[in-house]
Short mmCIF file of C-alpha atoms in Angstrom, two decimals:
data_model
loop_
_atom_site.label_atom_id
_atom_site.label_comp_id
_atom_site.label_asym_id
_atom_site.label_seq_id
_atom_site.Cartn_x
_atom_site.Cartn_y
_atom_site.Cartn_z
CA UNK Z 105 -0.01 -0.01 0.03
CA UNK Z 106 1.30 3.29 -1.10
CA UNK Z 107 1.92 6.19 1.36
CA UNK Z 108 0.07 9.47 0.40
CA UNK Z 109 2.27 12.41 0.66
CA UNK Z 110 0.48 15.89 0.50
CA UNK Z 111 2.66 18.72 -1.20
CA UNK Z 112 1.61 22.22 -0.63
CA UNK Z 113 3.66 25.19 -2.22
CA UNK Z 114 4.21 27.77 -4.90
CA UNK Z 115 4.13 26.49 -8.50
CA UNK Z 116 7.76 26.87 -9.15
CA UNK Z 117 8.71 24.84 -6.03
CA UNK Z 118 6.23 22.08 -6.62
CA UNK Z 119 7.84 21.38 -10.06
CA UNK Z 120 11.19 20.58 -8.37
CA UNK Z 121 9.48 18.57 -5.43
CA UNK Z 122 7.35 16.65 -7.98
CA UNK Z 123 10.35 15.53 -9.97
CA UNK Z 124 12.12 14.17 -6.96
CA UNK Z 125 9.02 12.13 -5.69
CA UNK Z 126 8.90 10.21 -8.82
CA UNK Z 127 11.92 8.57 -7.53
CA UNK Z 128 9.88 7.11 -4.71
CA UNK Z 129 7.65 4.05 -5.84
CA UNK Z 130 6.09 3.85 -2.33
CA UNK Z 131 4.74 7.38 -2.60
CA UNK Z 132 1.43 8.76 -3.91
CA UNK Z 133 1.26 12.47 -4.31
CA UNK Z 134 -1.44 14.92 -3.76
CA UNK Z 135 -0.32 18.43 -5.07
CA UNK Z 136 -1.71 21.76 -4.06
CA UNK Z 137 -0.48 25.04 -5.52
CA UNK Z 138 -1.30 28.12 -3.58
CA UNK Z 139 -0.91 31.83 -4.82
CA UNK Z 140 -1.88 33.66 -1.76
CA UNK Z 141 -1.17 32.89 2.01
CA UNK Z 142 -4.80 33.75 3.00
CA UNK Z 143 -5.96 30.96 0.86
CA UNK Z 144 -3.86 28.08 2.38
CA UNK Z 145 -6.23 26.91 5.05
CA UNK Z 146 -9.18 26.72 2.46
CA UNK Z 147 -7.09 24.73 0.05
CA UNK Z 148 -5.81 22.39 2.40
CA UNK Z 149 -8.74 21.53 4.73
CA UNK Z 150 -10.75 19.56 2.41
CA UNK Z 151 -7.72 17.20 2.25
CA UNK Z 152 -6.90 17.07 5.90
CA UNK Z 153 -7.33 13.30 6.04
CA UNK Z 154 -6.20 12.63 2.30
CA UNK Z 155 -2.42 12.37 3.23
CA UNK Z 156 -0.19 10.24 5.68
CA UNK Z 157 2.49 12.80 5.33
CA UNK Z 158 2.73 16.54 4.32
CA UNK Z 159 5.84 18.38 2.69
CA UNK Z 160 5.61 22.09 2.23
CA UNK Z 161 7.75 24.32 -0.15
CA UNK Z 162 8.68 26.72 2.37
CA UNK Z 163 8.70 27.85 6.02
CA UNK Z 164 5.75 30.18 5.69
CA UNK Z 165 3.07 27.63 4.68
CA UNK Z 166 4.54 25.12 7.06
CA UNK Z 167 4.36 27.60 9.98
CA UNK Z 168 1.03 28.64 9.18
CA UNK Z 169 -0.43 24.93 8.98
CA UNK Z 170 1.57 23.74 11.91
CA UNK Z 171 0.10 26.71 14.19
CA UNK Z 172 -3.45 25.94 12.85
CA UNK Z 173 -3.18 22.60 14.37
CA UNK Z 174 -5.46 20.56 12.32
CA UNK Z 175 -2.93 18.40 10.68
CA UNK Z 176 -1.69 15.66 12.99
CA UNK Z 177 0.50 13.30 10.53
CA UNK Z 178 4.32 14.22 10.07
CA UNK Z 179 5.03 17.45 8.29
CA UNK Z 180 8.22 19.16 7.23
CA UNK Z 181 9.37 22.02 4.84
CA UNK Z 182 12.04 22.25 2.37
CA UNK Z 183 14.64 24.80 3.78
CA UNK Z 184 15.84 27.62 1.60
CA UNK Z 185 19.30 27.83 3.47
CA UNK Z 186 22.23 25.73 2.37
CA UNK Z 187 22.59 24.70 -1.27
CA UNK Z 188 19.64 26.64 -2.31
CA UNK Z 189 20.99 30.15 -1.16
CA UNK Z 190 24.47 29.14 -2.30
CA UNK Z 191 23.15 28.51 -5.83
CA UNK Z 192 21.45 31.77 -5.83
CA UNK Z 193 24.47 33.87 -4.65
CA UNK Z 194 26.61 32.04 -7.01
CA UNK Z 195 24.57 33.05 -9.92
CA UNK Z 196 24.41 36.72 -8.70
CA UNK Z 197 28.05 36.93 -8.23
CA UNK Z 198 29.26 35.33 -11.49
CA UNK Z 199 26.29 36.33 -13.67
CA UNK Z 200 25.46 39.55 -12.48
CA UNK Z 201 28.47 40.91 -10.65
CA UNK Z 202 26.37 41.72 -7.50
CA UNK Z 203 27.99 41.11 -4.09
CA UNK Z 204 26.40 39.93 -0.88
CA UNK Z 205 26.37 43.60 0.88
CA UNK Z 206 24.37 44.81 -2.27
CA UNK Z 207 21.55 42.72 -1.77
CA UNK Z 208 18.45 42.67 0.52
CA UNK Z 209 17.19 39.34 2.11
CA UNK Z 210 14.08 38.04 3.65
CA UNK Z 211 12.99 35.04 5.59
CA UNK Z 212 16.27 34.02 7.18
CA UNK Z 213 17.34 34.71 10.68
CA UNK Z 214 20.45 36.83 11.23
CA UNK Z 215 22.19 33.77 13.06
CA UNK Z 216 21.52 31.48 10.37
CA UNK Z 217 22.56 33.87 7.53
CA UNK Z 218 25.81 34.86 9.35
CA UNK Z 219 26.54 31.17 10.01
CA UNK Z 220 25.83 30.28 6.35
CA UNK Z 221 28.11 33.21 4.93
CA UNK Z 222 30.84 32.20 7.45
CA UNK Z 223 30.67 28.50 6.41
CA UNK Z 224 30.57 29.46 2.67
CA UNK Z 225 33.59 31.62 2.92
CA UNK Z 226 32.00 34.59 1.72
CA UNK Z 227 33.47 37.73 3.26
CA UNK Z 228 31.97 41.18 4.14
CA UNK Z 229 28.54 39.91 5.24
CA UNK Z 230 25.08 41.18 4.56
CA UNK Z 231 23.67 44.59 5.35
CA UNK Z 232 19.87 44.37 4.83
CA UNK Z 233 17.65 41.54 6.14
CA UNK Z 234 14.04 41.33 6.98
CA UNK Z 235 13.25 38.30 9.25
CA UNK Z 236 9.97 37.26 10.24
CA UNK Z 237 8.16 34.29 12.00
CA UNK Z 238 5.11 32.64 10.59
CA UNK Z 239 3.14 34.50 7.84
CA UNK Z 240 3.72 37.76 6.19
CA UNK Z 241 2.14 39.43 3.23
CA UNK Z 242 3.91 39.71 -0.14
CA UNK Z 243 3.05 43.30 -0.15
CA UNK Z 244 5.09 43.85 3.13
CA UNK Z 245 8.06 42.07 1.91
CA UNK Z 246 7.92 43.72 -1.59
CA UNK Z 247 7.71 47.40 0.14
CA UNK Z 248 10.94 46.55 2.24
CA UNK Z 249 12.92 45.43 -0.84
CA UNK Z 250 11.65 48.18 -2.87
CA UNK Z 251 12.36 50.99 -0.60
CA UNK Z 252 16.10 49.91 -0.32
CA UNK Z 253 16.51 49.49 -4.16
CA UNK Z 254 14.75 52.93 -4.76
CA UNK Z 255 17.11 54.46 -2.44
CA UNK Z 256 20.07 53.06 -4.15
CA UNK Z 257 20.96 50.92 -1.06
CA UNK Z 258 20.58 47.73 -2.92
CA UNK Z 259 20.92 46.35 -6.50
CA UNK Z 260 18.67 43.48 -6.10
CA UNK Z 261 16.32 41.47 -3.78
CA UNK Z 262 16.64 37.95 -2.65
CA UNK Z 263 13.38 36.62 -1.60
CA UNK Z 264 12.14 32.94 -0.61
CA UNK Z 265 8.55 33.81 -1.01
CA UNK Z 266 7.02 33.25 -4.56
CA UNK Z 267 4.30 35.70 -3.95
CA UNK Z 268 6.86 38.61 -3.09
CA UNK Z 269 8.91 37.37 -6.11
CA UNK Z 270 5.98 37.87 -8.18
CA UNK Z 271 4.94 41.25 -6.62
CA UNK Z 272 8.59 42.68 -7.03
CA UNK Z 273 8.67 41.73 -10.76
CA UNK Z 274 5.59 43.45 -11.19
CA UNK Z 275 7.04 46.57 -9.75
CA UNK Z 276 10.21 46.41 -11.76
CA UNK Z 277 12.56 45.61 -8.79
CA UNK Z 278 15.40 43.29 -9.86
CA UNK Z 279 14.66 40.04 -7.69
CA UNK Z 280 16.07 36.65 -7.51
CA UNK Z 281 14.03 33.72 -5.87
CA UNK Z 282 15.52 30.97 -3.70
CA UNK Z 283 14.37 27.84 -4.74
CA UNK Z 284 14.67 24.32 -3.31
CA UNK Z 285 17.36 21.97 -4.65
CA UNK Z 286 16.76 18.43 -5.49
CA UNK Z 287 19.05 17.38 -2.75
CA UNK Z 288 17.08 19.38 -0.22
CA UNK Z 289 13.91 17.89 -1.21
CA UNK Z 290 15.30 14.45 -1.15
CA UNK Z 291 16.59 14.85 2.43
CA UNK Z 292 13.22 16.21 3.72
CA UNK Z 293 11.47 13.14 2.09
CA UNK Z 294 13.83 10.72 3.66
CA UNK Z 295 13.27 12.23 7.07
CA UNK Z 296 9.46 12.02 6.86
CA UNK Z 297 9.69 8.39 5.72
CA UNK Z 298 11.84 7.68 8.76
CA UNK Z 299 9.42 9.60 10.92
CA UNK Z 300 6.53 7.38 9.42
CA UNK Z 301 8.29 4.48 10.19
CA UNK Z 302 9.00 5.35 13.50
CA UNK Z 303 5.28 6.12 14.32
CA UNK Z 304 4.24 2.88 12.61
CA UNK Z 305 6.42 0.94 14.91
CA UNK Z 306 5.04 2.74 17.95
CA UNK Z 307 1.45 2.14 16.82
CA UNK Z 308 1.97 -1.58 16.46
CA UNK Z 309 3.49 -2.01 19.92
CA UNK Z 310 1.75 -4.34 22.26
CA UNK Z 311 -0.53 -2.66 24.65
CA UNK Z 312 -2.55 -4.06 27.47
CA UNK Z 313 -5.39 -2.51 29.03
CA UNK Z 314 -6.16 -3.89 32.68
CA UNK Z 315 -9.50 -3.10 34.01
CA UNK Z 316 -11.10 -3.71 37.32
CA UNK Z 317 -14.87 -3.47 37.16
CA UNK Z 318 -17.39 -4.63 40.05
CA UNK Z 319 -19.95 -6.55 37.99
CA UNK Z 320 -22.31 -6.78 40.95
CA UNK Z 321 -22.86 -3.16 41.17
CA UNK Z 322 -25.40 -4.11 38.53
CA UNK Z 323 -27.32 -5.99 41.20
CA UNK Z 324 -27.79 -2.95 43.40
CA UNK Z 325 -31.08 -3.05 44.91
CA UNK Z 326 -31.49 -6.62 43.64
CA UNK Z 327 -30.89 -10.16 44.80
CA UNK Z 328 -27.33 -11.62 45.49
CA UNK Z 329 -28.02 -15.25 44.48
CA UNK Z 330 -25.16 -17.07 42.93
CA UNK Z 331 -27.04 -17.34 39.56
CA UNK Z 332 -27.53 -13.56 39.60
CA UNK Z 333 -24.02 -12.75 40.36
CA UNK Z 334 -22.81 -15.02 37.39
CA UNK Z 335 -25.33 -13.38 35.07
CA UNK Z 336 -23.97 -10.11 36.12
CA UNK Z 337 -20.45 -11.16 35.41
CA UNK Z 338 -21.57 -12.56 31.83
CA UNK Z 339 -23.22 -9.08 31.07
CA UNK Z 340 -20.03 -7.43 31.79
CA UNK Z 341 -17.90 -9.78 29.70
CA UNK Z 342 -20.43 -9.34 26.79
CA UNK Z 343 -19.90 -5.54 27.07
CA UNK Z 344 -16.21 -5.80 27.22
CA UNK Z 345 -16.01 -8.28 24.38
CA UNK Z 346 -17.62 -5.62 22.23
CA UNK Z 347 -15.17 -3.02 23.44
CA UNK Z 348 -12.23 -5.51 22.95
CA UNK Z 349 -13.51 -6.11 19.16
CA UNK Z 350 -13.67 -2.23 18.66
CA UNK Z 351 -9.84 -2.16 19.66
CA UNK Z 352 -9.18 -5.13 17.33
CA UNK Z 353 -7.90 -6.69 20.52
CA UNK Z 354 -8.51 -9.79 22.63
CA UNK Z 355 -10.05 -10.33 25.92
CA UNK Z 356 -9.03 -12.34 28.79
CA UNK Z 357 -10.01 -12.50 32.67
CA UNK Z 358 -7.36 -11.87 35.13
CA UNK Z 359 -9.06 -12.65 38.41
CA UNK Z 360 -12.53 -11.81 39.90
CA UNK Z 361 -13.66 -8.30 38.55
CA UNK Z 362 -10.24 -7.92 36.59
CA UNK Z 363 -10.04 -8.19 32.88
CA UNK Z 364 -7.13 -7.73 30.42
CA UNK Z 365 -7.34 -6.70 26.65
CA UNK Z 366 -4.55 -7.12 24.37
CA UNK Z 367 -4.36 -4.69 21.64
CA UNK Z 368 -1.88 -2.15 20.04
CA UNK Z 369 -0.59 1.29 21.02
CA UNK Z 370 -2.23 2.92 18.07
CA UNK Z 371 -5.64 1.75 19.01
CA UNK Z 372 -5.45 2.95 22.57
CA UNK Z 373 -4.03 6.07 21.09
CA UNK Z 374 -7.14 6.65 19.10
CA UNK Z 375 -9.79 5.74 21.78
CA UNK Z 376 -7.88 8.00 24.34
CA UNK Z 377 -7.19 11.02 22.21
CA UNK Z 378 -3.42 10.40 22.43
CA UNK Z 379 -3.80 9.10 26.09
CA UNK Z 380 -5.38 12.37 27.21
CA UNK Z 381 -8.93 11.27 27.97
CA UNK Z 382 -11.07 8.36 29.10
CA UNK Z 383 -13.05 6.78 26.26
CA UNK Z 384 -16.99 7.03 26.53
CA UNK Z 385 -17.56 3.42 27.37
CA UNK Z 386 -21.02 3.94 28.42
CA UNK Z 387 -22.68 5.29 25.39
CA UNK Z 388 -20.86 2.94 23.04
CA UNK Z 389 -20.72 -0.31 25.17
CA UNK Z 390 -23.05 0.30 28.22
CA UNK Z 391 -19.99 0.18 30.59
CA UNK Z 392 -20.43 3.08 33.16
CA UNK Z 393 -17.23 5.14 33.57
CA UNK Z 394 -17.69 5.55 37.62
CA UNK Z 395 -17.29 1.43 37.76
CA UNK Z 396 -13.97 1.29 36.00
CA UNK Z 397 -10.48 1.77 37.20
CA UNK Z 398 -7.82 1.03 34.68
CA UNK Z 399 -4.30 0.69 33.93
CA UNK Z 400 -2.64 0.69 30.49
CA UNK Z 401 0.71 -0.95 29.75
CA UNK Z 402 2.82 -0.25 26.71
CA UNK Z 403 5.79 -2.90 26.04
CA UNK Z 404 8.03 -4.37 23.71
CA UNK Z 405 6.49 -7.75 24.37
CA UNK Z 406 3.17 -8.92 25.63
CA UNK Z 407 4.62 -9.92 29.01
CA UNK Z 408 6.37 -6.28 29.47
CA UNK Z 409 3.20 -4.64 28.31
CA UNK Z 410 1.00 -6.64 30.77
CA UNK Z 411 3.52 -6.14 33.67
CA UNK Z 412 3.35 -2.43 32.94
CA UNK Z 413 -0.47 -2.62 32.78
CA UNK Z 414 -0.58 -3.95 36.18
CA UNK Z 415 1.78 -1.36 37.62
CA UNK Z 416 -0.50 1.35 36.06
CA UNK Z 417 -3.64 -0.08 37.54
CA UNK Z 418 -2.11 -0.17 41.09
CA UNK Z 419 -1.16 3.60 40.54
CA UNK Z 420 -4.67 4.33 39.35
CA UNK Z 421 -6.13 2.41 42.39
CA UNK Z 422 -3.93 4.62 44.62
CA UNK Z 423 -5.89 7.61 43.34
CA UNK Z 424 -9.19 6.15 43.86
CA UNK Z 425 -12.01 4.53 41.79
CA UNK Z 426 -12.66 5.44 38.07
CA UNK Z 427 -9.08 6.59 37.44
CA UNK Z 428 -7.06 5.52 34.49
CA UNK Z 429 -3.19 5.73 34.41
CA UNK Z 430 -0.68 4.71 31.67
CA UNK Z 431 2.77 3.07 32.01
CA UNK Z 432 4.82 3.64 28.87
CA UNK Z 433 7.68 1.52 27.63
CA UNK Z 434 10.20 4.54 28.49
CA UNK Z 435 8.98 3.87 32.18
CA UNK Z 436 7.19 7.09 32.36
CA UNK Z 437 3.74 7.14 33.99
CA UNK Z 438 0.84 9.61 32.84
CA UNK Z 439 -2.40 10.28 34.23
CA UNK Z 440 -5.18 10.35 35.29
CA UNK Z 441 -6.38 10.48 31.93
CA UNK Z 442 -9.15 13.15 31.61
CA UNK Z 443 -8.06 15.01 34.64
CA UNK Z 444 -7.04 18.73 34.38
CA UNK Z 445 -4.21 17.87 36.92
CA UNK Z 446 -2.69 15.24 34.82
CA UNK Z 447 0.84 14.77 35.28
CA UNK Z 448 3.56 12.70 33.97
CA UNK Z 449 6.50 10.99 36.21
CA UNK Z 450 8.94 8.35 35.76
CA UNK Z 451 9.36 5.30 37.74
CA UNK Z 452 13.07 5.09 36.87
CA UNK Z 453 15.06 5.64 39.92
CA UNK Z 454 17.38 8.66 39.14
CA UNK Z 455 20.51 9.31 41.02
CA UNK Z 456 19.11 12.60 42.36
CA UNK Z 457 15.81 11.27 43.59
CA UNK Z 458 17.60 8.13 44.90
CA UNK Z 459 19.79 10.40 47.05
CA UNK Z 460 16.80 12.36 48.29
CA UNK Z 461 14.88 9.12 49.17
CA UNK Z 462 17.85 7.91 51.21
CA UNK Z 463 17.72 11.19 53.13
CA UNK Z 464 14.05 10.85 53.91
CA UNK Z 465 11.01 8.45 54.59
CA UNK Z 466 9.77 9.16 50.95
CA UNK Z 467 9.81 6.81 48.26
CA UNK Z 468 11.46 7.54 44.75
CA UNK Z 469 8.28 7.28 43.01
CA UNK Z 470 6.56 9.75 45.45
CA UNK Z 471 9.69 12.18 44.86
CA UNK Z 472 9.39 11.51 41.03
CA UNK Z 473 5.72 12.70 41.15
CA UNK Z 474 6.63 15.64 43.20
CA UNK Z 475 9.31 16.44 40.74
CA UNK Z 476 6.92 16.35 37.71
CA UNK Z 477 4.27 18.60 39.48
CA UNK Z 478 6.95 21.12 40.09
CA UNK Z 479 8.10 21.16 36.43
CA UNK Z 480 4.57 21.30 35.22
CA UNK Z 481 3.92 24.31 37.33
CA UNK Z 482 7.25 25.70 36.45
CA UNK Z 483 7.70 26.78 40.07
CA UNK Z 484 9.44 25.34 43.07
CA UNK Z 485 6.84 26.56 45.48
CA UNK Z 486 3.72 24.87 46.52
CA UNK Z 487 1.34 24.29 49.38
CA UNK Z 488 -0.06 21.14 50.82
CA UNK Z 489 -3.60 21.68 49.35
CA UNK Z 490 -2.30 22.21 45.80
CA UNK Z 491 -0.02 19.05 46.14
CA UNK Z 492 -2.97 17.11 47.25
CA UNK Z 493 -4.87 18.14 44.46
CA UNK Z 494 -2.14 17.03 41.96
CA UNK Z 495 -1.38 13.79 43.70
CA UNK Z 496 -5.23 13.21 44.50
CA UNK Z 497 -4.23 12.30 48.31
CA UNK Z 498 -5.41 13.73 51.37
CA UNK Z 499 -4.24 17.26 52.22
CA UNK Z 500 -2.60 15.60 55.66
CA UNK Z 501 -0.71 13.19 53.39
CA UNK Z 502 0.56 16.08 51.27
CA UNK Z 503 1.41 17.92 54.50
CA UNK Z 504 3.31 15.06 55.74
CA UNK Z 505 5.57 14.86 52.54
CA UNK Z 506 6.35 18.68 52.85
CA UNK Z 507 7.15 18.37 56.53
CA UNK Z 508 9.27 15.45 55.73
CA UNK Z 509 11.22 17.46 53.32
CA UNK Z 510 11.46 20.70 55.45
CA UNK Z 511 12.68 18.40 58.46
CA UNK Z 512 15.82 17.07 56.12
CA UNK Z 513 16.64 20.61 55.03
CA UNK Z 514 15.15 20.11 51.51
CA UNK Z 515 12.05 22.55 51.75
CA UNK Z 516 11.46 25.78 53.58
CA UNK Z 517 8.35 27.76 54.42
CA UNK Z 518 8.57 31.05 52.30
CA UNK Z 519 5.29 32.44 53.16
CA UNK Z 520 1.53 31.77 53.72
CA UNK Z 521 -1.78 32.07 51.80
CA UNK Z 522 -5.12 32.75 53.00
CA UNK Z 523 -7.75 30.84 50.72
CA UNK Z 524 -10.54 33.16 52.32
CA UNK Z 525 -10.87 35.57 55.06
CA UNK Z 526 -11.96 32.95 57.63
CA UNK Z 527 -9.85 30.08 56.40
CA UNK Z 528 -6.91 28.73 57.91
CA UNK Z 529 -3.61 30.16 56.26
CA UNK Z 530 -1.70 27.57 54.09
CA UNK Z 531 2.06 27.42 54.39
CA UNK Z 532 3.82 27.86 51.02
CA UNK Z 533 7.02 25.66 50.72
CA UNK Z 534 9.96 26.01 48.48
CA UNK Z 535 11.40 22.79 47.47
CA UNK Z 536 15.07 22.12 46.99
CA UNK Z 537 15.59 18.65 45.39
#
């Protein structure tokens, strides 16, 4: 099956890109030409789901679409730096007798242009440059170059934008367009293919979803005869079988009220919106969300994924019923899914946290959670109430953690906060770990 490559860019760039893509038998191309930046979203929106990869002819369309946020597959753009710019400057120098300091440039940053000229051995440097991030109008660029040319400060303009190139030509300003090279296009296509291969590998990794469901809650208000218990469990199994089929996975029991679904990372990625939310099991499969506590494990083997799922389930149960946690193959733990206070922490024992753990009565895992919370808040200061909310533990347990750190000289009270006029002031701790 061929990969679908979406290509969006100016007409002259696309001709070069297309000539390179013909060398890749595994690619099927979708070509979109744009003339005005404001048309890009309207042009690409009907094809959002028509491509596995996207390649843009320049930084402007790439940045606009990236910031738009509707494309979730791998994207890249062909850079105008390197051989592309060198070819343009060589032509200007040898064919037109124009030196670098007599030109006005756009798009490039000062840092990358200086580095390029230094590496190319071009002395003297540039004088005029208009750098911009994101989109810019052709008229604004043309005004910049035209003004310098009319004032006699430059002999020509060097632009990376096709629309600016056409606008400057229409105004009679000498302009030279930096076009992508075949080598540059080839490099970007290879990079996209490697990215796609890596993502495919991740999607096909083994994933295990370990769920604890109390089937007897369906008997609330009813009888508790053995037959009724068995019927309740059968009903739960039927619902889970439908869910497992939806995941293209297989279901097995793992003890009373505990079930394991073996599937792939990609399938769970989709139903959890990239491991950020809890899937709506009730509407589609009749499984009430508040009855399910779940741990998801990702691993290189089925055994490793199952072990990770069990560990994730233990972390979920620590936070109370109906929580979902994920244990990835890099030993990071994420969750609870669907929570505004979702955090990511590592179960791997770092030397720094091991040292702190040896100094205190706190486990490396607890310290890793705290470390992750502080990084997420971008602050080393926190009170017990906030820590309790993030960790989903009782405030007194959070206070115990902070007091333990303070006792060992790893935290210091730096102030107090009053949640309301009558409330008890909360101590604010600065953490030193």
